[in-house]
Tab-separated table of N, CA, C and O in Angstrom:
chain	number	residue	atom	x	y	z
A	1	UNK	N	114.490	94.612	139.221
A	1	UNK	CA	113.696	93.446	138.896
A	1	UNK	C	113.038	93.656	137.534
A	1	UNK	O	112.373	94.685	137.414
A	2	UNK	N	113.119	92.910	136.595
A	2	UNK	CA	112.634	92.788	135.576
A	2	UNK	C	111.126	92.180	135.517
A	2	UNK	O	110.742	91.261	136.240
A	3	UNK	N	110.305	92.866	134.502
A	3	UNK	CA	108.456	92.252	134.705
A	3	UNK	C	108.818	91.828	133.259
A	3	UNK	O	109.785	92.203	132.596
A	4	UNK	N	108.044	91.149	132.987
A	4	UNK	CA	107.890	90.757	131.496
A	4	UNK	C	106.794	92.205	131.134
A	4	UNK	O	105.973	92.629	131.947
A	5	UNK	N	107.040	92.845	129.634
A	5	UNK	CA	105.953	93.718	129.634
A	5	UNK	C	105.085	92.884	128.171
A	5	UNK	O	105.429	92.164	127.233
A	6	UNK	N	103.777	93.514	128.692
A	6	UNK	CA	102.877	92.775	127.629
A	6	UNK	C	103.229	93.221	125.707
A	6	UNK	O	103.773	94.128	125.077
A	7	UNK	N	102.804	92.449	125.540
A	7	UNK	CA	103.067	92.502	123.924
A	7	UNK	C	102.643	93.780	123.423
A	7	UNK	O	101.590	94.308	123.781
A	8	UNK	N	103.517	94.330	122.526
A	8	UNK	CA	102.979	96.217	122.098
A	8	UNK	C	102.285	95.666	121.061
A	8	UNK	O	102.634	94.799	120.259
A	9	UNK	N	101.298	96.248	121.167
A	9	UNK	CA	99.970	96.295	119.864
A	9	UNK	C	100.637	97.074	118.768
A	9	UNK	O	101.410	98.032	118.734
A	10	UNK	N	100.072	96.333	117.922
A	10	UNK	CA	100.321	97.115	116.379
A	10	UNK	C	99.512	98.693	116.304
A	10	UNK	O	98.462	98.940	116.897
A	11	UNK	N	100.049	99.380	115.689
A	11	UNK	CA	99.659	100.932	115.767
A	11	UNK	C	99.205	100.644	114.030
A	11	UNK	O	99.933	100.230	113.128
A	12	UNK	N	97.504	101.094	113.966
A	12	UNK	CA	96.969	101.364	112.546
A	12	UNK	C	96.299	102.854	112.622
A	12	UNK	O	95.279	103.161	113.240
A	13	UNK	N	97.181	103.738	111.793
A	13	UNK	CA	96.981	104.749	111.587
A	13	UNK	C	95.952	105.126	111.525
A	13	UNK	O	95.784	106.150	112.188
A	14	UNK	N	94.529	104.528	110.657
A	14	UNK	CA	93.378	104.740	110.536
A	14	UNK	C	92.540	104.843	111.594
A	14	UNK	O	91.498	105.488	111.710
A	15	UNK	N	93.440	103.729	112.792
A	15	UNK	CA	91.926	103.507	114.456
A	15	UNK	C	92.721	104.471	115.233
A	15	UNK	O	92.144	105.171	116.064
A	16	UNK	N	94.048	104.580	115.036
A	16	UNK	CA	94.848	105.078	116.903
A	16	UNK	C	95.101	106.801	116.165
A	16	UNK	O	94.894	107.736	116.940
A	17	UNK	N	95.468	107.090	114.930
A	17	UNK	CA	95.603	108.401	115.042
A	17	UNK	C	93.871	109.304	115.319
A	17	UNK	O	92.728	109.278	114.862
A	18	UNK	N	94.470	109.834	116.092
A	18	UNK	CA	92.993	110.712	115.946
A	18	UNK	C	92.701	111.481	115.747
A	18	UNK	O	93.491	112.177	116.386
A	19	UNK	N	91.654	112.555	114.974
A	19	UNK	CA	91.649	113.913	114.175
A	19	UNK	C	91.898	115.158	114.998
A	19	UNK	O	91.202	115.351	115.995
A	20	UNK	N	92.636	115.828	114.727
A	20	UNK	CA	92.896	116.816	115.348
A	20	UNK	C	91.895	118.025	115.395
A	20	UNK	O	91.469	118.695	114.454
A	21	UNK	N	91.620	118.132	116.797
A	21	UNK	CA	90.693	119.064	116.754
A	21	UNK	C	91.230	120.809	117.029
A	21	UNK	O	92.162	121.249	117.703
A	22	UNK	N	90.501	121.300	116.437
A	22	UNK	CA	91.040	122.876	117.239
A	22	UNK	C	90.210	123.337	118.310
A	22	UNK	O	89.129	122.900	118.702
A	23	UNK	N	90.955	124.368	118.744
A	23	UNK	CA	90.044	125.309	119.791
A	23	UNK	C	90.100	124.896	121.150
A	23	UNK	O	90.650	123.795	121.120
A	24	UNK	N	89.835	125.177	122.284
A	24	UNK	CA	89.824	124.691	123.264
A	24	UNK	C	89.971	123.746	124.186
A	24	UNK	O	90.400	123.811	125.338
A	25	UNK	N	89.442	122.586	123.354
A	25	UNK	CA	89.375	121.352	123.587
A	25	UNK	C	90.043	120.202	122.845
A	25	UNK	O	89.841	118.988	122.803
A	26	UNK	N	91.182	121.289	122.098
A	26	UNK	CA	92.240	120.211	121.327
A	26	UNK	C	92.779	118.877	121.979
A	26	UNK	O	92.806	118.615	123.182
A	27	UNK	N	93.083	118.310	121.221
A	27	UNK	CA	93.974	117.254	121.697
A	27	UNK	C	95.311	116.797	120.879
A	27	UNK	O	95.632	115.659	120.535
A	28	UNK	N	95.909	117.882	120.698
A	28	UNK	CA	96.846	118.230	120.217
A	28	UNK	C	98.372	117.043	120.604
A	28	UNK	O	99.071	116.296	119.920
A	29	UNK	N	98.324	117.381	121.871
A	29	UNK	CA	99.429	116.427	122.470
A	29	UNK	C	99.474	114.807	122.383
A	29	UNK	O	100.448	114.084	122.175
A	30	UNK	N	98.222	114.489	122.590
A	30	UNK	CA	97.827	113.291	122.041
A	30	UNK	C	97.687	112.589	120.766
A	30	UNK	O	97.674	111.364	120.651
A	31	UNK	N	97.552	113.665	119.558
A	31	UNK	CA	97.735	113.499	118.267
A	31	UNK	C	99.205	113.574	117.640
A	31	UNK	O	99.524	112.865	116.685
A	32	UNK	N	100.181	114.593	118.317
A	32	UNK	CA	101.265	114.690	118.003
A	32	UNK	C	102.200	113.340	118.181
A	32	UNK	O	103.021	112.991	117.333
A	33	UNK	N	101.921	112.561	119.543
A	33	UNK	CA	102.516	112.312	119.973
A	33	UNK	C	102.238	110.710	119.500
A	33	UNK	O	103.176	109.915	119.547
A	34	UNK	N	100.736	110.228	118.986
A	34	UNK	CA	100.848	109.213	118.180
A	34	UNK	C	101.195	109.186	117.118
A	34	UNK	O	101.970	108.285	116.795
A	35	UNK	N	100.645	110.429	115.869
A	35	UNK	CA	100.706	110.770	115.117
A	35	UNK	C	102.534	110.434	114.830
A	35	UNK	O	102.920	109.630	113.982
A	36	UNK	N	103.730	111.465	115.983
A	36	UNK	CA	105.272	110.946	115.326
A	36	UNK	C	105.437	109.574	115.351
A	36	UNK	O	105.920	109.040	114.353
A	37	UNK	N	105.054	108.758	116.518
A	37	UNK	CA	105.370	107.190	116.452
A	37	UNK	C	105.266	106.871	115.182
A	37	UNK	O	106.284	106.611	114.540
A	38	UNK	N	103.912	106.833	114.560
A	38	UNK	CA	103.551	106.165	113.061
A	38	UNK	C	104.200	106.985	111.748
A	38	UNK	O	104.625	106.348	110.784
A	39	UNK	N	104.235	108.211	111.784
A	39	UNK	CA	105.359	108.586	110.561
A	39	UNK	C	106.801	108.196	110.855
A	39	UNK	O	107.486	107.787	109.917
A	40	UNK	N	107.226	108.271	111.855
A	40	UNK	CA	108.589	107.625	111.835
A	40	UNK	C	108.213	105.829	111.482
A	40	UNK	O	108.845	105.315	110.559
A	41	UNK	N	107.631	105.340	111.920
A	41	UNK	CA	107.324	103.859	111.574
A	41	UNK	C	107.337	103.813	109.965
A	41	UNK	O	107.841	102.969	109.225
A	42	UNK	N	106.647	104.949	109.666
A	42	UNK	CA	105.595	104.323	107.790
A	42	UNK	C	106.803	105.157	106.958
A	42	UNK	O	107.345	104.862	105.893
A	43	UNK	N	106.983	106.130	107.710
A	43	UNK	CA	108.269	106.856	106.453
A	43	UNK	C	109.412	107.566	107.332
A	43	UNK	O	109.820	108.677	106.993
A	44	UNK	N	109.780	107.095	108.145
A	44	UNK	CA	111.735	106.733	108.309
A	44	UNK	C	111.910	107.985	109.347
A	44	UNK	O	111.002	108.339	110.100
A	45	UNK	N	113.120	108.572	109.291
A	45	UNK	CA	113.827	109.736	109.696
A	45	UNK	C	112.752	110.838	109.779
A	45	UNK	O	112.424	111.439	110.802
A	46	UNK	N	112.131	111.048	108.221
A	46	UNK	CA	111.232	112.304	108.346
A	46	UNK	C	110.446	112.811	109.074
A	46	UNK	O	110.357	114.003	109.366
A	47	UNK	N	109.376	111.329	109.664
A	47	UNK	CA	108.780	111.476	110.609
A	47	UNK	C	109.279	112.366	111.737
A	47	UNK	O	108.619	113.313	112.165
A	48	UNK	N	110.737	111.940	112.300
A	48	UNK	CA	111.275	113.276	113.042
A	48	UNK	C	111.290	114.655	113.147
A	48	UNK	O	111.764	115.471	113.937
A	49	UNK	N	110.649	114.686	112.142
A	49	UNK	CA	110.015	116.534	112.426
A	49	UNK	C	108.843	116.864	113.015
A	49	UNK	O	108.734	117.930	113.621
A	50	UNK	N	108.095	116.219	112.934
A	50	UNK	CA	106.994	116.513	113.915
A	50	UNK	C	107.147	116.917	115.570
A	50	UNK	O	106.294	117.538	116.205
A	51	UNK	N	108.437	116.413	116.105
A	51	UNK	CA	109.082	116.426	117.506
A	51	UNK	C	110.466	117.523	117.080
A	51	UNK	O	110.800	118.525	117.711
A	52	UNK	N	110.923	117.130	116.187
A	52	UNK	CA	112.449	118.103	116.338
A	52	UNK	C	112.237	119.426	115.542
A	52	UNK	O	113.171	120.152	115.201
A	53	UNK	N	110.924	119.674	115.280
A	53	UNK	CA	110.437	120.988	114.376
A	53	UNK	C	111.777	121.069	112.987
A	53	UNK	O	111.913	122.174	112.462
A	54	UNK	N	112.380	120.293	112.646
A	54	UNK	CA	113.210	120.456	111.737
A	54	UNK	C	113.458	119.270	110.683
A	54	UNK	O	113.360	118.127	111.130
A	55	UNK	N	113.681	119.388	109.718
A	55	UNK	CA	114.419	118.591	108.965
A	55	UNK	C	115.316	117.398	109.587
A	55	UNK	O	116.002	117.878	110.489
A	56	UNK	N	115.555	116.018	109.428
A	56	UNK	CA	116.397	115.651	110.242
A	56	UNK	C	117.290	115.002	109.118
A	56	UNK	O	116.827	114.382	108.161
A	57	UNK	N	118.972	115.278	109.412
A	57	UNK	CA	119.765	115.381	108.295
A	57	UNK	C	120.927	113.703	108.415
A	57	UNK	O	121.789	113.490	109.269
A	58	UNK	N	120.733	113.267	107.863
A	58	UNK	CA	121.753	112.033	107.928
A	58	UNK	C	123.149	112.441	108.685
A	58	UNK	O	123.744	113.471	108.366
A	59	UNK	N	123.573	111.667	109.589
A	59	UNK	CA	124.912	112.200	109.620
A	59	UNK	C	125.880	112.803	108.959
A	59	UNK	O	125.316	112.956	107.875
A	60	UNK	N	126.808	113.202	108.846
A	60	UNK	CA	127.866	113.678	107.748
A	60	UNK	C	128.800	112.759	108.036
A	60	UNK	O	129.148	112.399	109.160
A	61	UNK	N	129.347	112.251	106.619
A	61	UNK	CA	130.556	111.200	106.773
A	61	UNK	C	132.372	111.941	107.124
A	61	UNK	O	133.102	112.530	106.327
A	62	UNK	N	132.586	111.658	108.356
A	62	UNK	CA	133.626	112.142	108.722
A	62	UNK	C	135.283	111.433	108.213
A	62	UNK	O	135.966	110.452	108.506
A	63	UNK	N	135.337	112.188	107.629
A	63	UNK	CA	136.580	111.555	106.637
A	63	UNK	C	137.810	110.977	108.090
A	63	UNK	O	138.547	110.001	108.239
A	64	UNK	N	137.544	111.951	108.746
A	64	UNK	CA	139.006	112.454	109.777
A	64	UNK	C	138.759	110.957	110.577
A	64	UNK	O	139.585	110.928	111.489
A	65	UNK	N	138.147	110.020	110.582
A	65	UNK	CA	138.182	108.899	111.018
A	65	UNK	C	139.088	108.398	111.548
A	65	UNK	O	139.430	108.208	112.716
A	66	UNK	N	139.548	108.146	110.396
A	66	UNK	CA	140.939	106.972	110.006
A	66	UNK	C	141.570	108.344	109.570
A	66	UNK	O	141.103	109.122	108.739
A	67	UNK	N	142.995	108.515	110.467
A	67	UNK	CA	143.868	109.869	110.345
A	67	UNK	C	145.163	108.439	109.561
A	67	UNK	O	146.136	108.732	108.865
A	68	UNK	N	144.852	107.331	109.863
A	68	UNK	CA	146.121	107.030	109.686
A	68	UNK	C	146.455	106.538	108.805
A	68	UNK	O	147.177	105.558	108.993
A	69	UNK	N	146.153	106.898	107.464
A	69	UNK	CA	145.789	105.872	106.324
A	69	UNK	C	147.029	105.400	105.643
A	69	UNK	O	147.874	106.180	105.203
A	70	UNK	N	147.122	103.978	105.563
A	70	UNK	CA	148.669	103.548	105.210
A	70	UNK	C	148.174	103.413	103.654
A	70	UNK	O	147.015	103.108	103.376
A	71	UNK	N	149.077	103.647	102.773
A	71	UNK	CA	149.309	103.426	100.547
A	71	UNK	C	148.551	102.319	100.795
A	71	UNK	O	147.634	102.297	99.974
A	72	UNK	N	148.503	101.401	101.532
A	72	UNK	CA	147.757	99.945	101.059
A	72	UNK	C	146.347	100.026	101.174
A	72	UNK	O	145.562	99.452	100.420
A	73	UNK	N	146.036	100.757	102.141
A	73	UNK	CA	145.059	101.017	102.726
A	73	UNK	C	143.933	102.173	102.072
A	73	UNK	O	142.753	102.362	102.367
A	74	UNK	N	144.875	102.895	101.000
A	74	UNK	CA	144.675	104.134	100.641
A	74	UNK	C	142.736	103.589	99.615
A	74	UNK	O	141.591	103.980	99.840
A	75	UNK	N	143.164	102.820	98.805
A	75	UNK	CA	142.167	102.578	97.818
A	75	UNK	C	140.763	102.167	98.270
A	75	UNK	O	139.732	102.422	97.647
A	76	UNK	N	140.872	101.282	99.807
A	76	UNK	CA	139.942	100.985	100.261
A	76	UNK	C	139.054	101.624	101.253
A	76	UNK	O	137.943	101.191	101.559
A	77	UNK	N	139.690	102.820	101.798
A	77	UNK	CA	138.767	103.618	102.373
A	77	UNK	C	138.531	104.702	101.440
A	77	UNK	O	137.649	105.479	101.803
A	78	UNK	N	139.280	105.043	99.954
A	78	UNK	CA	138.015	105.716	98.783
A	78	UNK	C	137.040	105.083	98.717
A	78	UNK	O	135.948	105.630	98.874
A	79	UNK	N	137.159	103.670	98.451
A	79	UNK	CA	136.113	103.485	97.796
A	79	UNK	C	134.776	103.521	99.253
A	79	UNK	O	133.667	103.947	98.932
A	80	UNK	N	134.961	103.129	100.551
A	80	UNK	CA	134.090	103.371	101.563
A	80	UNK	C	133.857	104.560	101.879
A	80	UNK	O	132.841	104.743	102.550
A	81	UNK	N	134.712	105.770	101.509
A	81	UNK	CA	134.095	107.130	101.454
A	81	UNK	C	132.804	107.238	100.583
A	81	UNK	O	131.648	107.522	100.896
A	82	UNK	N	133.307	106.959	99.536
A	82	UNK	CA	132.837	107.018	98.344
A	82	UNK	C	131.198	106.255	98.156
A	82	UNK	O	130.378	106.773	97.398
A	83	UNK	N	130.851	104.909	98.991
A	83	UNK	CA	129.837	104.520	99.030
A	83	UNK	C	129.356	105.063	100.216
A	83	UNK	O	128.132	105.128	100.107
A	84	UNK	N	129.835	105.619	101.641
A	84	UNK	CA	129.319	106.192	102.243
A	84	UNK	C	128.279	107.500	102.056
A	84	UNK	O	127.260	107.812	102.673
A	85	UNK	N	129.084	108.210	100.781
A	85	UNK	CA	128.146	109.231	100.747
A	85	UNK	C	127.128	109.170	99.802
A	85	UNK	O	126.158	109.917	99.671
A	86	UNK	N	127.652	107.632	98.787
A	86	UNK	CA	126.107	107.644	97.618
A	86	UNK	C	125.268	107.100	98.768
A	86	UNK	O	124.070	107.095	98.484
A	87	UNK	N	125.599	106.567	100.181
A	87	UNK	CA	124.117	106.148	100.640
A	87	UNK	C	123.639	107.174	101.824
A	87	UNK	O	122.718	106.901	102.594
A	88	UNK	N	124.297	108.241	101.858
A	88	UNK	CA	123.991	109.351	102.671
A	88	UNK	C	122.945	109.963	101.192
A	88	UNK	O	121.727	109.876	101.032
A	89	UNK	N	123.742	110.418	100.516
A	89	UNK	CA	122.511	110.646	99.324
A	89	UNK	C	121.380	110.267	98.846
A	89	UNK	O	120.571	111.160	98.594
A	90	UNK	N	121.027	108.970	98.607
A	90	UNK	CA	120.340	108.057	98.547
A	90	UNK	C	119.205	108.267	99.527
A	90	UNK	O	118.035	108.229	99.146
A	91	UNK	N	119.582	108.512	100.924
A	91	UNK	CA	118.970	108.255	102.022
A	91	UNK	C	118.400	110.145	102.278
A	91	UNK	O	117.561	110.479	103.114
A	92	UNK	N	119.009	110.955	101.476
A	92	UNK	CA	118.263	111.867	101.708
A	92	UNK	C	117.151	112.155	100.631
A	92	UNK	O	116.176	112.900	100.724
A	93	UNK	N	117.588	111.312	99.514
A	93	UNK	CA	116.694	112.056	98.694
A	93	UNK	C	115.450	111.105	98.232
A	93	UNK	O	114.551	111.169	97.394
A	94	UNK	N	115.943	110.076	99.359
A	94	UNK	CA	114.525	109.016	99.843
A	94	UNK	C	113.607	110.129	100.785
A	94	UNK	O	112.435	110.442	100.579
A	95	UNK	N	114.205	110.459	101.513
A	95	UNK	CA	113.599	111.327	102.633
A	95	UNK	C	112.919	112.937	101.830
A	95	UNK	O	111.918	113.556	102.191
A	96	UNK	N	113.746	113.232	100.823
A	96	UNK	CA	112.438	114.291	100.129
A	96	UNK	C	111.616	113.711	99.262
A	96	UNK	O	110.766	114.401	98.700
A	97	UNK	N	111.723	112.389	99.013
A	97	UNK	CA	110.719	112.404	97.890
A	97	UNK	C	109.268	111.789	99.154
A	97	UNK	O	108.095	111.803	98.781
A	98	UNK	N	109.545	111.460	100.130
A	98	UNK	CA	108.730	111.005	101.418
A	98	UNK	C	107.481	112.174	101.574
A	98	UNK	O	106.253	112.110	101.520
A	99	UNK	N	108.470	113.274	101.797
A	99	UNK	CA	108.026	114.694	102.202
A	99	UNK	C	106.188	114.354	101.683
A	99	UNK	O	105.251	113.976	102.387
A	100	UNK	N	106.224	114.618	100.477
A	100	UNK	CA	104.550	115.136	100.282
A	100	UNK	C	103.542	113.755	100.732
A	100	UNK	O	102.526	113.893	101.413
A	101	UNK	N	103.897	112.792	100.356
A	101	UNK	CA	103.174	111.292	101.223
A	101	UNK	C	103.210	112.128	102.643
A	101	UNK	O	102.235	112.786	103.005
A	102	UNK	N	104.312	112.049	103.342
A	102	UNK	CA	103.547	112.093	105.076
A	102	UNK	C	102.741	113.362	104.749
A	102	UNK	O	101.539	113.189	104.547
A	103	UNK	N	103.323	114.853	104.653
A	103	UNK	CA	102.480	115.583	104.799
A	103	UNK	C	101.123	115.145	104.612
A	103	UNK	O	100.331	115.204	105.552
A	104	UNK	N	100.599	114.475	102.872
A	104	UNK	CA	99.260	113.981	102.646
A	104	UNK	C	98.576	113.291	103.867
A	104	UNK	O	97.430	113.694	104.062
A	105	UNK	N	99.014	112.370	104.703
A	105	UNK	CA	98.909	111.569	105.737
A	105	UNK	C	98.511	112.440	106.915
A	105	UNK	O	97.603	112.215	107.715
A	106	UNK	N	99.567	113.749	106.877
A	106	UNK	CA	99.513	114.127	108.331
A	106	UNK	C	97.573	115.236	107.872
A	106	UNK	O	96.725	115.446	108.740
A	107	UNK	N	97.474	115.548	106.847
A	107	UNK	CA	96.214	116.454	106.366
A	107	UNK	C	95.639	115.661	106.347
A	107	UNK	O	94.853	116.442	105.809
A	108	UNK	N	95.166	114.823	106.382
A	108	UNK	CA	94.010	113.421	106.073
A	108	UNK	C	93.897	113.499	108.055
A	108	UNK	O	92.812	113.030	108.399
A	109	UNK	N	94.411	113.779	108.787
A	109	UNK	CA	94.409	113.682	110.911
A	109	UNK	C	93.913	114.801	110.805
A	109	UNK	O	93.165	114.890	111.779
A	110	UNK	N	93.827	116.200	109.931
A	110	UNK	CA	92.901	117.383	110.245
A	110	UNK	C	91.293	117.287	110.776
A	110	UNK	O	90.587	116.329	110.460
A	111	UNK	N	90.802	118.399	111.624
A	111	UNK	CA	89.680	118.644	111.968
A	111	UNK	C	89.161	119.549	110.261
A	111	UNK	O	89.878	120.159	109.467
A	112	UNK	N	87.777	119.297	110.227
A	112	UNK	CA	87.727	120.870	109.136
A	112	UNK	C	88.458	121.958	109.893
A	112	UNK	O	89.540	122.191	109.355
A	113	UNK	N	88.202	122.784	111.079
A	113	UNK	CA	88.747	123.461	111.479
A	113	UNK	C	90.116	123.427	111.544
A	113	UNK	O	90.677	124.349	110.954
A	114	UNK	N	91.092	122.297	112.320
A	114	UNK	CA	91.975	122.652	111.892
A	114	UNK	C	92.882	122.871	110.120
A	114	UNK	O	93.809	123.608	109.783
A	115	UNK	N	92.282	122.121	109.558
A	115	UNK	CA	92.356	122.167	108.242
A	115	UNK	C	92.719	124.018	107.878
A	115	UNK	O	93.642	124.535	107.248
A	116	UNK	N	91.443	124.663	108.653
A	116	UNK	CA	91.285	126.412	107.953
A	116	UNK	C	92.314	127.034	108.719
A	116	UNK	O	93.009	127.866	108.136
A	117	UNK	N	92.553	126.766	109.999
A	117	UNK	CA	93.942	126.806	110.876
A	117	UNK	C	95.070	127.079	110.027
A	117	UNK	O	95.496	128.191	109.719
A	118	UNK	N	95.639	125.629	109.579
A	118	UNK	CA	96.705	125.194	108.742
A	118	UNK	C	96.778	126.588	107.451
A	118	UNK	O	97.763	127.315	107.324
A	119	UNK	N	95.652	126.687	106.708
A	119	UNK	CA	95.241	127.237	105.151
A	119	UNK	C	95.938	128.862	105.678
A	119	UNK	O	96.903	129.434	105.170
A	120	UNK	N	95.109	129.314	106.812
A	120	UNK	CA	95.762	130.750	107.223
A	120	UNK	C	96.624	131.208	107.328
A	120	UNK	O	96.727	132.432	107.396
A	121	UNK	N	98.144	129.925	107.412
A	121	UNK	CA	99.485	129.952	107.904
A	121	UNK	C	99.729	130.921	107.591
A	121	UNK	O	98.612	131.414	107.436
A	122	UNK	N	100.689	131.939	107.259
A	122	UNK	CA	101.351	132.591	106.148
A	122	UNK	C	102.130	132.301	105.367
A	122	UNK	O	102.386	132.861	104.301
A	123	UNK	N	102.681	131.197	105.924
A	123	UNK	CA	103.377	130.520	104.656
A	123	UNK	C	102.719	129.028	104.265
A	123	UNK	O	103.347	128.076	103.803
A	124	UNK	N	101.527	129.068	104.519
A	124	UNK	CA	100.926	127.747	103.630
A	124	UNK	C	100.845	127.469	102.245
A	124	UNK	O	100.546	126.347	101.835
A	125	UNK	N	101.180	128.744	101.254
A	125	UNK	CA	101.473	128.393	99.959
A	125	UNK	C	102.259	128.644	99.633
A	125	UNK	O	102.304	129.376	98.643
A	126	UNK	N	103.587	128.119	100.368
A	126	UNK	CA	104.899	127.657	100.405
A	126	UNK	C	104.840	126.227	100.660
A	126	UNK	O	105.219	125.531	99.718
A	127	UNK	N	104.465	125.639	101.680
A	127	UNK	CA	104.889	124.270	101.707
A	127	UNK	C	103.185	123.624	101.583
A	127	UNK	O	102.697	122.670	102.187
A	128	UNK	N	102.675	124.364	100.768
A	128	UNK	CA	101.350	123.391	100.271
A	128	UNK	C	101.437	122.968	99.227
A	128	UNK	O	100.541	122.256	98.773
């Protein structure tokens, strides 16, 4: 049986994310877990790291598709290779230039504390 479900509220980063606190009484799961909704919303794919702890990589364009390519046929799946991967490109190097915006975004949801958390990493002046 189908319900009608009520209308999803708009998510504004400023009221629904909430600062992450440290220590004991974090609310970690609750921040993470609004926190990915709205970077995947405001900046794309990238947002997916917050959940997949990784980079998330455009598909790879699989040539082996079309095994059967007839001479007539030949010119028109270059050239759809060929735009396939300027927009696999395109689309990644939308996604690094993203990188320091969300991060900025995701440091602006710090506690001070977690803030000194973050600073201790060992590799925080690597990806700071």
């Amino acid at each position: 049986r189908n319900f009608p479900r009520p209308p999803r509220k708009e998510l504004d980063s400023d009221k629904n994310v909430p600062i992450l606190t440290f220590g004991t009484n974090t609310n970690f799961a609750v921040f993470r877990e609004i926190l990915t909704l709205l970077c995947v919303e405001k900046y794309g794919d990238i947002g997916r790291l917050i959940i997949d702890d990784k980079y998330h990589a455009p598909d790879n364009i699989a040539p082996d598709e079309f095994t059967t390519i007839t001479e007539k046929l030949k010119d028109i799946y270059k050239a759809e290779m060929l735009s396939a991967a300027k927009d696999r490109r395109a689309l990644i190097s939308k996604m690094k230039r993203e990188r320091p915006n969300m991060y900025a975004y995701i440091f602006l949801k710090l506690s001070p504390e977690s803030e000194e958390e973050v600073k201790r990493h060992e590799d925080y002046s690597t990806f700071s």
